[in-house]
C-alpha cells in the first residue's frame, strides 16, 4: 500500500493522507502520535508518556490512546505498531531512503518499508527518519496554530493571574501586617514566573464568598481585565506559624491548596512554586467531561511532580471518589510516609483523614476510626475548625456502618458546629443536608423534615447565591409524592444554571423531570428540555434516547444511545457506558438485531460492577439479562 501526503488542508483539524489518489483522513492526534513513535522507533512509549505529550493540552482517558493506535494500525497495518504488555507501544517497520522532490511526493512509513534482509546504510536511514519526523512535526505545528484563539500555550504568552486581597476580616494589626506581607511576597515571586503574569485586584470579594460560588465571581472579575486565572487566599496564624489556604480558579475548574511555615518568605516560595505547576494544566483551563479524565491528568501531574503533596492528595481524593478504593488506600499510605519524611505534619494529618475515609468505605470501620482520631488530635492542636468538621463528618460515616442513628446525628451536629466556628457556611449546610439524608434513609421522619428546613434557613441566613438552593430543591423533589411539587422543584433547579454548566444536581434534576414527563406522555416538553443546547452531554444523550425508546422511535433511540455509549467509553465513565449499553440492548431487541444485542450483552457481562448491578436489578430482569454477580455468589 502506497501512501503519500499530497495536500495540507486543516478542515476540522484533519490532515489529509492519500492512497492511490483516494483520500485517507488522518487526524491531528493521529499525526502527533505517529510523529512521537517515529521520533525514536526503538523506544517503547508508555500510555502515560503518550497522554502527556500527544494530549498535553487536554484531559482524556487511556481509551484515547487505544483508539488512535487502532486507527494508525488501520492505515499502516496491524504489524506496524507492537503492543508490549504493561509497557507501551513501539513502531516496528524500518525506513528506507526515498526521493523527495517536494512535499507532494513524500511517502509514508508504510510506503518506505524495507525487507528485514535488506538493511540500508545507517546514514541514509537516519536522514530519511529525520526528514520524515521534521515534516510530521511541521504538520503538528501548523495544526496547533489553527487552535481556537482563546486557547493558551505557555510558550506563546503568559497567563494573567488576578490576585484578590488575602485579608478581608477585621482582625488585629499584627494579623493584617502579616497578611499584607504574605500577599506581597507571593505577588513578587509570581512576577518572576515564566508562565504567569500577576495583577492585583481592588475587589472586595472575600475568600469565602469566592470559594463558595467561584463560577459567578470568576466571570465578573475577569470580564473587564480579560484575566485567565483568579487567585484568592486566606491567612491564619497559630503559635507563630503562618498558614495560607488558597483557591485558584480557571475558566473551567478550580484548585485548592494549603501551606504552613514559620517564615513568610518560605511560605510564599512554597505557594508560588506549586501554583506554577498546576496553573497552566488542562485541569484548570479545560472542561472536565468525567472524573476519570481528571484522574488521568492528575496521575500524569503526580508522575511529573511526585514530591508535591497537594497534587498527591488531590489524586488520592479523586481515586476515592471514583470508587478505586484499593489504589487510593495504597497511595494514602505513601502520602503519609512522604509527609513524615518532609516533616510536614499538616499533610501527615490529611493523609490520616484520607485513610480513615477510605477504610471506613471499605468496611474496615475500627481501623478507619483510629486514623481519624489521630488526624483529629492534630487539627485540634492547630485549632483548625474546618478540618475538624471534615473529620467529624467522616466519623459519622463510621456510625453509618453500624446503623447507629444517634451516633450519626451526634457526629454531624458536631461537624455543623465546627463549620460555623470556621465561618464556613457551605460546610455547615452540607452537614445539615447529610443529617437529612440519613434521617430519610433510616426513617426518622420528624428529624428529616426538621433538618431540611434548617438547611434552607441557613441558606437564607447567610444570604448565599441562589444556586446553593439547588440541592435543597432536589431533596424536596426526591421525597415528594406530588408530581406537581416534583416538577416545580426540578424546573426550579434547572432555571438556576446555564445550559453549559455541568453539575451532578443538574443531572439528577434532568433525570427526575424526564422520568416524570415520560410517565405523563408529555413528549414535546420532554424533548424541549434538551432542544436548546448545541451539543449534549453523555447523560443528556442517554435521556433523549430513553424518550425516543418509550415513544417506540427505535432508530432515533439507537442513534442517541450510541452517542452516549461511545462518549461514556471515551471519557472512561464506566457507569454511564453500562447504562447506555443496557438501553441499547433493549433498543436492538425491539429492532430485532440479535448481533447488536449480543454485543451489548457481552459488554454488560464483562464490565458490570456489583454496585451497578444492584442498582439496576429491575432493568436487568426486564431486559431478560441475568445477574452475573448473583450467579458468581457475590
Coordinates of C-alpha atoms in Angstrom, one line a residue:
X1 CA 0.0 0.0 0.0
X2 CA 1.5 3.3 -1.1
X3 CA 0.5 6.4 0.9
X4 CA 1.6 9.9 0.5
X5 CA 0.8 13.4 1.8
X6 CA -0.3 15.4 -1.3
X7 CA -2.2 18.4 0.1
X8 CA -2.2 20.0 3.5
X9 CA -5.6 21.1 4.5
X10 CA -6.8 21.5 8.0
X11 CA -10.5 21.2 7.7
X12 CA -11.8 20.3 11.2
X13 CA -8.1 20.0 12.3
X14 CA -7.6 17.0 9.9
X15 CA -4.5 16.2 7.9
X16 CA -5.2 14.6 4.5
X17 CA -3.4 11.4 3.6
X18 CA -3.8 9.8 0.2
X19 CA -3.5 6.3 -1.1
X20 CA -3.6 6.0 -4.9
X21 CA -5.3 9.4 -5.1
X22 CA -8.0 8.3 -2.6
X23 CA -8.4 10.4 0.4
X24 CA -7.5 8.7 3.7
X25 CA -8.0 11.2 6.6
X26 CA -5.5 11.3 9.4
X27 CA -6.4 13.4 12.3
X28 CA -4.2 15.8 14.3
X29 CA -3.9 13.4 17.3
X30 CA -3.0 10.5 15.0
X31 CA -0.3 12.6 13.3
X32 CA 1.0 13.7 16.7
X33 CA 1.1 10.1 17.9
X34 CA 2.8 8.9 14.6
X35 CA 5.4 11.6 14.9
X36 CA 6.1 10.6 18.5
X37 CA 6.5 6.9 17.6
X38 CA 8.8 7.7 14.6
X39 CA 10.9 10.2 16.6
X40 CA 12.6 7.2 18.2
X41 CA 11.5 3.9 16.6
X42 CA 13.5 1.8 19.1
X43 CA 11.7 3.2 22.1
X44 CA 8.6 1.7 23.8
X45 CA 6.4 4.6 24.6
X46 CA 4.1 4.1 27.7
X47 CA 0.5 5.2 27.7
X48 CA 1.4 7.8 30.3
X49 CA 4.1 9.3 28.1
X50 CA 1.8 9.3 25.1
X51 CA -1.0 11.0 27.0
X52 CA 1.4 13.6 28.4
X53 CA 2.9 14.5 25.0
X54 CA 0.1 14.0 22.5
X55 CA -2.7 15.3 24.6
X56 CA -0.7 17.8 26.7
X57 CA -3.5 20.4 26.4
X58 CA -6.4 18.1 27.1
X59 CA -7.6 15.6 29.7
X60 CA -8.5 12.3 28.1
X61 CA -8.7 8.7 29.2
X62 CA -6.4 5.8 28.2
X63 CA -9.2 4.9 25.7
X64 CA -8.0 7.7 23.5
X65 CA -4.5 6.1 23.2
X66 CA -6.1 2.7 22.3
X67 CA -8.4 4.3 19.7
X68 CA -5.6 6.3 18.0
X69 CA -3.2 3.3 18.0
X70 CA -6.0 1.2 16.4
X71 CA -6.6 4.0 13.8
X72 CA -3.0 4.0 12.8
X73 CA -2.9 0.3 12.5
X74 CA -5.9 0.5 10.3
X75 CA -3.9 2.8 8.0
X76 CA -0.4 1.2 8.1
X77 CA -1.3 -2.4 9.0
X78 CA -1.7 -4.4 12.3
X79 CA 2.1 -5.2 12.5
X80 CA 3.2 -1.5 12.2
X81 CA 2.9 -0.9 15.9
X82 CA 3.6 -3.5 18.5
X83 CA 2.0 -3.6 22.0
X84 CA 4.2 -4.5 24.9
X85 CA 2.1 -5.7 27.8
X86 CA 2.2 -3.1 30.7
X87 CA 5.0 -1.2 28.9
X88 CA 3.5 0.6 25.9
X89 CA 3.8 0.8 22.1
X90 CA 6.7 0.7 19.6
X91 CA 7.0 1.4 15.9
X92 CA 8.1 -1.8 14.1
X93 CA 8.9 -1.0 10.5
X94 CA 12.4 0.2 9.4
X95 CA 12.6 3.0 6.9
X96 CA 14.4 3.3 3.6
X97 CA 15.6 6.3 1.6
X98 CA 13.1 7.8 -0.9
X99 CA 13.5 10.6 -3.5
X100 CA 11.9 13.8 -2.1
X101 CA 11.3 16.2 -4.9
X102 CA 8.7 18.1 -3.0
X103 CA 6.1 17.7 -0.2
X104 CA 3.6 16.2 -2.7
X105 CA 5.9 13.2 -3.2
X106 CA 6.7 12.5 0.5
X107 CA 5.9 8.9 1.2
X108 CA 4.6 7.5 4.5
X109 CA 6.3 4.9 6.7
X110 CA 4.2 2.1 5.1
X111 CA 5.5 3.1 1.7
X112 CA 9.1 3.3 2.9
X113 CA 9.2 -0.3 4.4
X114 CA 12.2 -2.4 3.7
X115 CA 12.6 -6.1 4.0
X116 CA 14.3 -7.4 7.1
X117 CA 17.1 -8.9 5.0
X118 CA 17.9 -5.5 3.3
X119 CA 19.5 -3.1 5.7
X120 CA 20.2 0.3 4.1
X121 CA 23.2 2.3 5.2
X122 CA 22.6 3.8 8.7
X123 CA 23.4 7.3 7.5
X124 CA 20.7 7.2 4.7
X125 CA 18.2 5.7 7.1
X126 CA 18.8 8.4 9.7
X127 CA 18.5 11.1 7.1
X128 CA 15.1 9.8 5.9
X129 CA 13.9 9.4 9.5
X130 CA 14.9 12.9 10.4
X131 CA 13.3 14.3 7.3
X132 CA 10.0 12.5 7.9
X133 CA 9.9 13.3 11.6
X134 CA 10.7 17.0 10.9
X135 CA 7.8 17.3 8.4
X136 CA 5.4 15.5 10.7
X137 CA 6.3 17.9 13.5
X138 CA 5.7 20.7 10.9
X139 CA 2.2 19.3 10.5
X140 CA 1.7 19.3 14.2
X141 CA 2.9 22.9 14.4
X142 CA 0.5 24.0 11.7
X143 CA -2.4 22.2 13.3
X144 CA -1.6 23.7 16.7
X145 CA -1.6 27.2 15.1
X146 CA -5.2 26.6 14.0
X147 CA -6.5 26.2 17.5
X148 CA -9.2 28.4 18.9
X149 CA -7.9 31.9 19.5
X150 CA -8.8 31.7 23.2
X151 CA -6.6 28.7 23.8
X152 CA -3.3 29.4 25.7
X153 CA 0.1 28.0 25.4
X154 CA 2.7 29.0 28.0
X155 CA 5.4 29.1 25.3
X156 CA 3.4 31.8 23.4
X157 CA 2.2 34.1 26.2
X158 CA 1.9 34.3 29.9
X159 CA -1.4 33.6 31.6
X160 CA -2.8 36.5 33.6
X161 CA -3.5 35.7 37.2
X162 CA -5.6 38.1 39.1
X163 CA -4.8 38.2 42.9
X164 CA -7.6 39.1 45.3
X165 CA -6.7 40.6 48.7
X166 CA -5.7 37.8 51.1
X167 CA -7.2 39.5 54.1
X168 CA -10.7 40.8 54.4
X169 CA -11.5 40.1 58.0
X170 CA -11.3 42.8 60.7
X171 CA -8.6 41.4 63.0
X172 CA -5.6 42.5 64.9
X173 CA -3.0 44.9 63.5
X174 CA -0.3 42.1 63.7
X175 CA -2.5 39.9 61.6
X176 CA -3.2 42.5 59.0
X177 CA 0.5 43.3 58.7
X178 CA 1.4 39.6 58.3
X179 CA -1.4 39.2 55.7
X180 CA -0.1 42.1 53.6
X181 CA 3.5 40.8 53.8
X182 CA 2.4 37.3 52.6
X183 CA 0.3 38.7 49.8
X184 CA 3.2 41.0 48.7
X185 CA 5.7 38.2 48.8
X186 CA 3.5 35.9 46.7
X187 CA 3.0 38.6 44.1
X188 CA 6.7 39.4 43.9
X189 CA 7.6 35.7 43.4
X190 CA 4.9 35.2 40.8
X191 CA 6.1 38.3 38.9
X192 CA 9.3 36.3 38.2
X193 CA 7.3 33.4 36.7
X194 CA 8.0 32.5 33.1
X195 CA 4.4 31.4 32.6
X196 CA 2.3 33.7 34.8
X197 CA 1.7 37.5 34.9
X198 CA 0.2 38.5 38.2
X199 CA -2.1 41.5 38.5
X200 CA -3.6 43.0 41.7
X201 CA -7.3 43.4 42.2
X202 CA -9.2 46.0 44.2
X203 CA -12.2 43.8 44.6
X204 CA -13.8 43.5 48.0
X205 CA -14.9 39.8 47.3
X206 CA -13.9 37.8 50.4
X207 CA -12.1 34.4 50.2
X208 CA -15.2 32.6 51.5
X209 CA -17.6 34.3 49.0
X210 CA -15.2 33.5 46.2
X211 CA -14.8 29.8 47.1
X212 CA -18.5 29.4 47.8
X213 CA -19.6 30.5 44.3
X214 CA -16.4 30.6 42.2
X215 CA -18.1 30.4 38.8
X216 CA -20.1 33.6 39.2
X217 CA -17.3 35.6 40.7
X218 CA -14.8 34.4 38.2
X219 CA -16.9 35.8 35.3
X220 CA -17.4 39.2 36.9
X221 CA -13.7 39.5 38.0
X222 CA -12.2 38.6 34.6
X223 CA -14.7 40.2 32.3
X224 CA -13.0 43.6 32.3
X225 CA -9.4 42.5 32.7
X226 CA -9.5 39.5 30.3
X227 CA -7.8 37.5 33.0
X228 CA -7.2 33.8 32.8
X229 CA -7.0 32.8 36.4
X230 CA -8.1 34.2 39.8
X231 CA -6.2 33.6 43.0
X232 CA -7.8 34.0 46.4
X233 CA -6.2 33.3 49.7
X234 CA -7.0 33.2 53.4
X235 CA -4.3 33.6 56.1
X236 CA -4.4 32.2 59.6
X237 CA -1.8 32.4 62.3
X238 CA -1.3 30.0 65.2
X239 CA 1.5 29.8 67.7
X240 CA 4.0 31.6 65.4
X241 CA 3.0 29.5 62.3
X242 CA 1.7 31.3 59.2
X243 CA -1.0 29.3 57.4
X244 CA -2.3 30.1 53.9
X245 CA -5.2 28.4 52.3
X246 CA -5.7 29.4 48.7
X247 CA -8.1 28.8 45.8
X248 CA -7.1 29.1 42.2
X249 CA -9.9 29.3 39.6
X250 CA -9.6 28.9 35.9
X251 CA -12.2 29.1 33.1
X252 CA -13.5 25.6 33.7
X253 CA -12.3 24.3 37.1
X254 CA -10.8 25.3 40.5
X255 CA -7.8 24.1 42.5
X256 CA -7.3 24.4 46.3
X257 CA -4.2 24.0 48.5
X258 CA -2.9 24.8 51.9
X259 CA 0.6 25.6 53.2
X260 CA 2.2 26.3 56.6
X261 CA 5.6 27.8 57.6
X262 CA 7.3 29.7 60.4
X263 CA 8.7 32.1 57.7
X264 CA 6.8 34.3 55.3
X265 CA 9.4 34.0 52.6
X266 CA 9.4 30.2 52.7
X267 CA 5.6 30.2 52.7
X268 CA 5.5 32.4 49.6
X269 CA 8.1 30.2 47.8
X270 CA 6.1 27.1 48.5
X271 CA 2.9 28.6 47.3
X272 CA 4.2 30.1 44.0
X273 CA 6.3 27.0 43.2
X274 CA 3.1 24.9 43.5
X275 CA 0.9 27.3 41.6
X276 CA 3.3 27.4 38.6
X277 CA 3.0 23.5 38.4
X278 CA -0.8 23.5 38.2
X279 CA -1.8 26.9 36.7
X280 CA -1.2 26.0 33.1
X281 CA -2.5 22.5 33.1
X282 CA -5.8 21.4 31.5
X283 CA -7.1 20.8 35.0
X284 CA -8.0 24.5 35.2
X285 CA -8.5 25.5 31.6
X286 CA -10.3 22.6 30.0
X287 CA -13.8 21.3 30.6
X288 CA -13.8 18.1 32.5
X289 CA -16.0 15.5 30.8
X290 CA -15.6 13.0 33.5
X291 CA -14.0 12.2 36.8
X292 CA -11.9 9.6 35.1
X293 CA -10.3 12.1 32.8
X294 CA -9.4 14.3 35.7
X295 CA -7.9 11.2 37.4
X296 CA -5.7 10.5 34.3
X297 CA -4.4 14.1 34.2
X298 CA -3.7 14.0 38.0
X299 CA -1.7 10.8 37.6
X300 CA 0.4 12.5 34.8
X301 CA 0.9 15.5 37.1
X302 CA 1.8 13.4 40.1
X303 CA 4.3 11.4 38.0
X304 CA 5.9 14.7 36.9
X305 CA 5.9 16.2 40.5
X306 CA 6.0 13.2 42.9
X307 CA 7.1 15.4 45.8
X308 CA 4.2 17.8 45.6
X309 CA 1.9 16.7 48.4
X310 CA -1.1 18.8 47.3
X311 CA -1.2 17.1 43.9
X312 CA -0.7 13.8 45.6
X313 CA -3.6 14.4 48.0
X314 CA -5.9 15.5 45.2
X315 CA -5.1 12.4 43.1
X316 CA -6.0 10.1 46.1
X317 CA -9.2 12.1 46.7
X318 CA -10.2 11.7 43.0
X319 CA -9.5 7.9 43.1
X320 CA -11.5 7.6 46.3
X321 CA -14.4 9.5 44.7
X322 CA -14.2 7.3 41.6
X323 CA -14.5 4.2 43.8
X324 CA -10.9 3.0 43.2
X325 CA -10.5 2.3 47.0
X326 CA -7.7 -0.3 46.8
X327 CA -5.4 2.0 44.9
X328 CA -6.5 5.0 47.0
X329 CA -5.6 3.4 50.3
X330 CA -2.1 2.3 49.0
X331 CA -1.4 5.9 47.8
X332 CA -2.7 7.4 51.0
X333 CA -0.2 5.3 52.9
X334 CA 2.5 6.6 50.6
X335 CA 1.3 10.2 51.1
X336 CA 1.6 9.7 54.9
X337 CA 5.1 8.4 54.6
X338 CA 6.1 11.2 52.2
X339 CA 4.7 13.8 54.6
X340 CA 6.6 12.3 57.5
X341 CA 9.8 12.3 55.5
X342 CA 9.3 16.0 54.8
X343 CA 8.3 16.7 58.4
X344 CA 5.0 18.1 57.0
X345 CA 2.7 17.4 59.9
X346 CA -0.3 19.1 58.2
X347 CA -0.3 16.6 55.3
X348 CA 0.6 13.8 57.6
X349 CA -2.7 14.5 59.3
X350 CA -4.5 15.0 56.0
X351 CA -3.2 11.5 55.0
X352 CA -4.7 10.1 58.2
X353 CA -8.0 11.8 57.3
X354 CA -8.0 10.2 53.8
X355 CA -7.0 6.8 55.2
X356 CA -9.9 7.0 57.7
X357 CA -12.4 7.8 55.0
X358 CA -11.2 5.1 52.6
X359 CA -11.0 2.3 55.2
X360 CA -14.5 3.2 56.5
X361 CA -15.8 3.0 53.0
X362 CA -14.1 -0.4 52.6
X363 CA -16.0 -1.6 55.8
X364 CA -12.9 -1.5 58.0
X365 CA -14.6 0.8 60.5
X366 CA -12.4 0.4 63.6
X367 CA -9.2 0.8 61.6
X368 CA -10.6 3.9 59.9
X369 CA -11.7 5.4 63.1
X370 CA -8.2 5.0 64.6
X371 CA -6.7 7.1 61.7
X372 CA -9.5 9.7 62.1
X373 CA -8.8 10.1 65.8
X374 CA -5.1 10.6 65.1
X375 CA -5.9 13.3 62.5
X376 CA -8.5 14.9 64.8
X377 CA -5.9 15.4 67.6
X378 CA -3.6 17.3 65.3
X379 CA -6.4 19.5 63.9
X380 CA -7.5 20.3 67.5
X381 CA -3.9 21.3 68.4
X382 CA -3.9 23.6 65.4
X383 CA -7.4 25.0 66.2
X384 CA -8.3 24.1 62.6
X385 CA -12.1 24.0 62.9
X386 CA -12.6 23.4 59.2
X387 CA -10.6 20.2 59.2
X388 CA -12.1 19.1 62.5
X389 CA -15.5 19.5 60.8
X390 CA -14.4 17.2 58.0
X391 CA -13.1 14.7 60.5
X392 CA -16.4 14.5 62.4
X393 CA -18.3 14.1 59.1
X394 CA -16.0 11.1 58.4
X395 CA -16.7 9.7 61.9
X396 CA -20.4 10.0 61.2
X397 CA -19.9 7.5 58.3
X398 CA -18.3 5.1 60.7
X399 CA -21.6 5.3 62.7
X400 CA -23.4 4.8 59.4
X401 CA -21.7 1.4 59.0
X402 CA -23.0 0.4 62.4
X403 CA -26.5 1.8 61.6
X404 CA -26.3 3.9 64.8
X405 CA -28.6 6.8 64.0
X406 CA -27.9 8.6 67.3
X407 CA -24.2 8.3 66.7
X408 CA -24.6 9.7 63.1
X409 CA -26.7 12.6 64.4
X410 CA -24.2 13.5 67.2
X411 CA -21.2 13.5 64.9
X412 CA -22.9 15.5 62.1
X413 CA -24.2 18.1 64.6
X414 CA -20.6 18.5 65.8
X415 CA -19.4 18.8 62.2
X416 CA -22.0 21.6 61.7
X417 CA -21.0 23.5 64.9
X418 CA -17.3 23.3 63.9
X419 CA -18.1 24.6 60.4
X420 CA -19.8 27.6 62.0
X421 CA -16.7 28.3 64.1
X422 CA -14.7 28.1 60.9
X423 CA -17.0 30.6 59.3
X424 CA -17.7 28.1 56.5
X425 CA -21.4 28.2 55.7
X426 CA -21.3 25.6 52.9
X427 CA -19.8 23.1 55.2
X428 CA -22.4 23.8 57.9
X429 CA -25.2 23.5 55.3
X430 CA -23.6 20.3 53.9
X431 CA -23.6 18.7 57.5
X432 CA -27.3 19.6 57.8
X433 CA -28.0 18.0 54.4
X434 CA -26.2 14.9 55.5
X435 CA -28.4 14.8 58.6
X436 CA -31.5 15.0 56.4
X437 CA -30.2 12.2 54.1
X438 CA -29.5 9.8 57.0
X439 CA -32.8 10.7 58.7
X440 CA -34.6 9.9 55.4
X441 CA -32.8 6.6 54.9
X442 CA -33.3 5.4 58.4
X443 CA -37.0 6.5 58.5
X444 CA -36.6 9.3 61.1
X445 CA -39.4 11.3 59.6
X446 CA -39.6 14.1 62.2
X447 CA -35.9 14.8 62.1
X448 CA -35.9 14.5 58.3
X449 CA -38.3 17.5 57.8
X450 CA -36.5 19.5 60.6
X451 CA -33.0 19.1 59.2
X452 CA -34.1 20.0 55.6
X453 CA -35.8 23.2 57.0
X454 CA -32.7 24.1 59.0
X455 CA -30.5 23.8 55.9
X456 CA -32.8 26.1 53.9
X457 CA -32.9 28.6 56.8
X458 CA -29.1 28.6 56.9
X459 CA -29.1 29.5 53.2
X460 CA -31.4 32.4 53.9
X461 CA -29.4 33.5 56.9
X462 CA -26.1 33.5 55.1
X463 CA -27.7 35.1 52.0
X464 CA -25.9 32.8 49.7
X465 CA -26.4 32.9 45.9
X466 CA -29.5 31.2 44.5
X467 CA -27.6 28.2 43.0
X468 CA -26.9 26.9 46.5
X469 CA -30.6 26.2 47.0
X470 CA -30.4 23.6 44.2
X471 CA -29.5 20.7 46.5
X472 CA -32.4 21.6 48.9
X473 CA -34.9 21.6 46.0
X474 CA -33.5 18.3 44.8
X475 CA -34.1 16.7 48.2
X476 CA -37.6 18.0 48.3
X477 CA -38.3 16.6 44.8
X478 CA -36.9 13.2 45.7
X479 CA -39.1 12.8 48.8
X480 CA -42.3 14.3 47.4
X481 CA -45.3 12.2 46.5
X482 CA -46.8 15.1 44.5
X483 CA -46.0 15.1 40.7
X484 CA -46.7 18.9 40.7
X485 CA -44.2 19.5 43.5
X486 CA -41.6 17.2 41.8
X487 CA -41.9 19.2 38.6
X488 CA -41.9 22.5 40.4
X489 CA -38.7 21.8 42.3
X490 CA -36.8 20.2 39.4
X491 CA -37.6 23.0 37.0
X492 CA -36.5 25.5 39.7
X493 CA -33.1 23.7 39.8
X494 CA -32.7 23.8 36.0
X495 CA -33.6 27.5 36.0
X496 CA -30.7 28.3 38.3
X497 CA -28.0 27.2 35.8
X498 CA -26.9 28.0 32.3
X499 CA -27.2 25.2 29.7
X500 CA -23.3 25.0 29.6
X501 CA -23.0 24.3 33.3
X502 CA -22.2 20.8 34.4
X503 CA -23.2 19.6 37.9
X504 CA -24.5 16.4 39.5
X505 CA -27.5 18.3 40.8
X506 CA -28.4 19.4 37.2
X507 CA -28.1 15.8 36.0
X508 CA -30.2 14.4 38.8
X509 CA -32.9 17.1 38.2
X510 CA -32.9 16.3 34.5
X511 CA -33.4 12.5 35.2
X512 CA -36.2 13.1 37.6
X513 CA -38.1 15.5 35.4
X514 CA -37.6 13.5 32.3
X515 CA -38.9 10.4 34.0
X516 CA -42.0 12.4 35.2
X517 CA -42.7 13.8 31.7
X518 CA -42.4 10.3 30.2
X519 CA -44.8 8.8 32.7
X520 CA -47.3 11.6 31.8
X521 CA -46.7 11.2 28.0
X522 CA -45.7 14.8 27.7
X523 CA -43.3 14.2 24.8
X524 CA -42.9 17.7 23.4
X525 CA -42.0 19.0 26.9
X526 CA -39.6 16.2 27.4
X527 CA -37.7 16.9 24.2
X528 CA -37.8 20.6 24.9
X529 CA -35.5 20.0 27.9
X530 CA -32.6 19.4 25.5
X531 CA -33.6 21.2 22.3
X532 CA -31.9 24.5 23.0
X533 CA -28.4 23.0 23.5
X534 CA -25.9 23.0 20.7
X535 CA -24.4 19.7 22.0
X536 CA -25.5 17.2 24.6
X537 CA -23.5 15.6 27.4
X538 CA -23.3 11.8 27.9
X539 CA -26.3 11.7 30.3
X540 CA -28.3 14.0 28.1
X541 CA -27.9 11.8 25.0
X542 CA -29.0 8.9 27.2
X543 CA -32.1 10.7 28.4
X544 CA -33.1 11.7 24.8
X545 CA -32.6 8.1 23.7
X546 CA -34.8 7.0 26.6
X547 CA -37.6 9.4 25.4
X548 CA -37.4 8.0 21.9
X549 CA -37.3 4.4 23.1
X550 CA -40.5 4.9 25.2
X551 CA -42.1 6.5 22.1
X552 CA -41.0 3.4 20.1
X553 CA -39.0 5.5 17.7
X554 CA -36.2 2.9 18.0
X555 CA -34.0 4.2 15.2
X556 CA -33.6 7.6 16.8
X557 CA -33.3 6.0 20.2
X558 CA -30.4 3.9 18.9
X559 CA -28.7 7.0 17.4
X560 CA -28.7 8.9 20.7
X561 CA -27.9 5.8 22.7
X562 CA -24.8 5.1 20.7
X563 CA -23.6 8.7 21.2
X564 CA -24.0 8.3 24.9
X565 CA -22.3 4.9 24.8
X566 CA -19.3 6.0 22.7
X567 CA -18.7 9.2 24.7
X568 CA -19.0 7.5 28.0
X569 CA -16.4 4.9 27.0
X570 CA -14.0 7.6 25.6
X571 CA -14.4 9.5 28.9
X572 CA -13.8 6.4 30.9
X573 CA -17.2 6.7 32.6
X574 CA -18.0 3.1 33.2
X575 CA -21.3 3.6 34.9
X576 CA -22.7 5.8 32.1
X577 CA -21.4 3.3 29.5
X578 CA -23.2 0.4 31.2
X579 CA -26.4 2.4 31.4
X580 CA -26.2 3.2 27.7
X581 CA -25.4 -0.4 26.9
X582 CA -28.4 -1.7 28.8
X583 CA -30.7 0.7 27.0
X584 CA -29.1 -0.2 23.6
X585 CA -29.6 -3.9 24.3
X586 CA -33.3 -3.2 24.8
X587 CA -33.5 -1.0 21.7
X588 CA -31.8 -3.6 19.5
X589 CA -34.1 -6.2 20.9
X590 CA -37.0 -4.1 19.7
X591 CA -35.3 -3.7 16.3
X592 CA -34.7 -7.5 16.1
X593 CA -30.9 -7.1 15.7
X594 CA -29.6 -10.1 17.5
X595 CA -25.9 -9.4 16.7
X596 CA -26.1 -5.9 18.3
X597 CA -27.9 -7.5 21.3
X598 CA -25.0 -9.9 21.8
X599 CA -22.5 -7.0 21.5
X600 CA -24.1 -5.1 24.3
X601 CA -24.9 -8.1 26.4
X602 CA -21.2 -9.1 26.2
X603 CA -20.2 -5.6 27.3
X604 CA -22.6 -5.7 30.3
X605 CA -21.4 -9.2 31.4
X606 CA -17.8 -8.2 31.0
X607 CA -17.8 -4.7 32.6
X608 CA -20.7 -4.5 35.1
X609 CA -19.8 -3.9 38.7
X610 CA -21.6 -5.2 41.8
X611 CA -22.7 -1.7 42.7
X612 CA -24.1 -1.0 39.2
X613 CA -25.8 -4.4 39.1
X614 CA -27.5 -3.9 42.5
X615 CA -28.9 -0.5 41.3
X616 CA -30.2 -1.9 38.1
X617 CA -31.7 -5.3 39.1
X618 CA -35.2 -4.4 37.9
X619 CA -34.0 -3.1 34.5
X620 CA -31.8 -6.2 34.0
X621 CA -34.7 -8.5 34.9
X622 CA -37.0 -6.6 32.5
X623 CA -34.4 -7.0 29.7
X624 CA -34.1 -10.7 30.4
X625 CA -30.4 -10.4 31.4
X626 CA -29.0 -12.5 34.3
X627 CA -27.3 -11.1 37.3
X628 CA -23.7 -12.3 36.9
X629 CA -22.7 -11.3 40.4
X630 CA -25.6 -13.3 41.9
X631 CA -24.6 -16.2 39.7
X632 CA -21.0 -15.9 40.9
X633 CA -22.1 -15.8 44.5
X634 CA -21.1 -12.2 45.2

